[in-house]
XYZ file of C-alpha atoms in Angstrom:
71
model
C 147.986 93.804 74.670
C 149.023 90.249 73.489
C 146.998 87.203 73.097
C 147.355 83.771 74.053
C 147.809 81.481 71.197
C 144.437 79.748 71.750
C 142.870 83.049 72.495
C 144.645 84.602 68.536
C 143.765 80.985 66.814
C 139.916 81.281 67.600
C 140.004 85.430 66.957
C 141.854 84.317 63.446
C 139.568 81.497 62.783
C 136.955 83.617 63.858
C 137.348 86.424 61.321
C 137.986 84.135 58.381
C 135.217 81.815 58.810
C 132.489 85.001 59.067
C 134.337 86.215 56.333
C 133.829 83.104 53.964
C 130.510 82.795 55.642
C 129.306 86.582 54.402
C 131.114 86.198 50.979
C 129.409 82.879 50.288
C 125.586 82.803 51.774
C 122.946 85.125 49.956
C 120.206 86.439 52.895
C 117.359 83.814 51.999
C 120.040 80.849 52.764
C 121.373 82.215 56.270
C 118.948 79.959 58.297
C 120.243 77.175 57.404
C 123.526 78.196 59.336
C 122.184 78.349 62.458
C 124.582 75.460 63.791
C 127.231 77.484 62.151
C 126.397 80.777 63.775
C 125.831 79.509 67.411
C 129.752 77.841 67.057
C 130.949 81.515 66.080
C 128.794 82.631 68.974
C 131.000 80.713 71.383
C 133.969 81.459 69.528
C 132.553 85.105 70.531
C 132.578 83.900 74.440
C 136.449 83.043 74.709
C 137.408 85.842 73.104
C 135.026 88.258 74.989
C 136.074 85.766 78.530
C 139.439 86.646 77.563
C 139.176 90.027 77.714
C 139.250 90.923 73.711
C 136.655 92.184 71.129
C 135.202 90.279 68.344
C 136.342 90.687 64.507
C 133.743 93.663 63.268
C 133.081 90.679 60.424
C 131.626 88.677 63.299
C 129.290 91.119 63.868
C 128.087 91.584 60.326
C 127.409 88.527 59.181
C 125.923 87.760 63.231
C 123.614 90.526 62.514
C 122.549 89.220 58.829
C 121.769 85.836 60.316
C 119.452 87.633 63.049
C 117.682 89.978 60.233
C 116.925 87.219 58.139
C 115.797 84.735 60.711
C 113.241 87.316 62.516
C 110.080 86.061 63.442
C-alpha cells in the first residue's frame, strides 16, 4: 500500500508532533492543548478518509489529553 504525498506528509507530521507533544506536556498541562489536539484530530480524518491508520503515538497522547480533561 503506498500513500499519496499529502496523505505521508500529514501521517509524518502527525507522528512527530504527538511525539513532541507526549515528550514535552506533563498530565496537569494537557488542557491547555485542546486547540492542539482537535488539529491532530483532523489530521486523524485524512488519514483515516484515506484509507490508513493513525501513528499508535496519536493515540497515546489523544488518550492522555481525554484522561486528564474528564469531567
Amino acid at each position: 500500500m503506498t500513500l499519496d504525498q499529502t496523505t505521508a506528509n500529514v501521517a509524518d507530521g502527525s507522528r512527530k508532533f504527538s511525539s513532541e507533544l507526549d515528550l514535552h506536556y506533563d498530565d496537569e498541562d494537557l488542557h491547555a492543548l485542546k486547540p492542539t489536539i482537535e488539529t491532530l484530530r483532523r489530521a486523524a480524518t485524512v488519514m483515516t478518509d484515506a484509507g490508513y491508520g493513525t501513528p499508535q503515538v496519536y493515540h497515546h497522547i489523544v488518550g492522555r489529553f481525554e484522561r486528564m480533561t474528564r469531567s
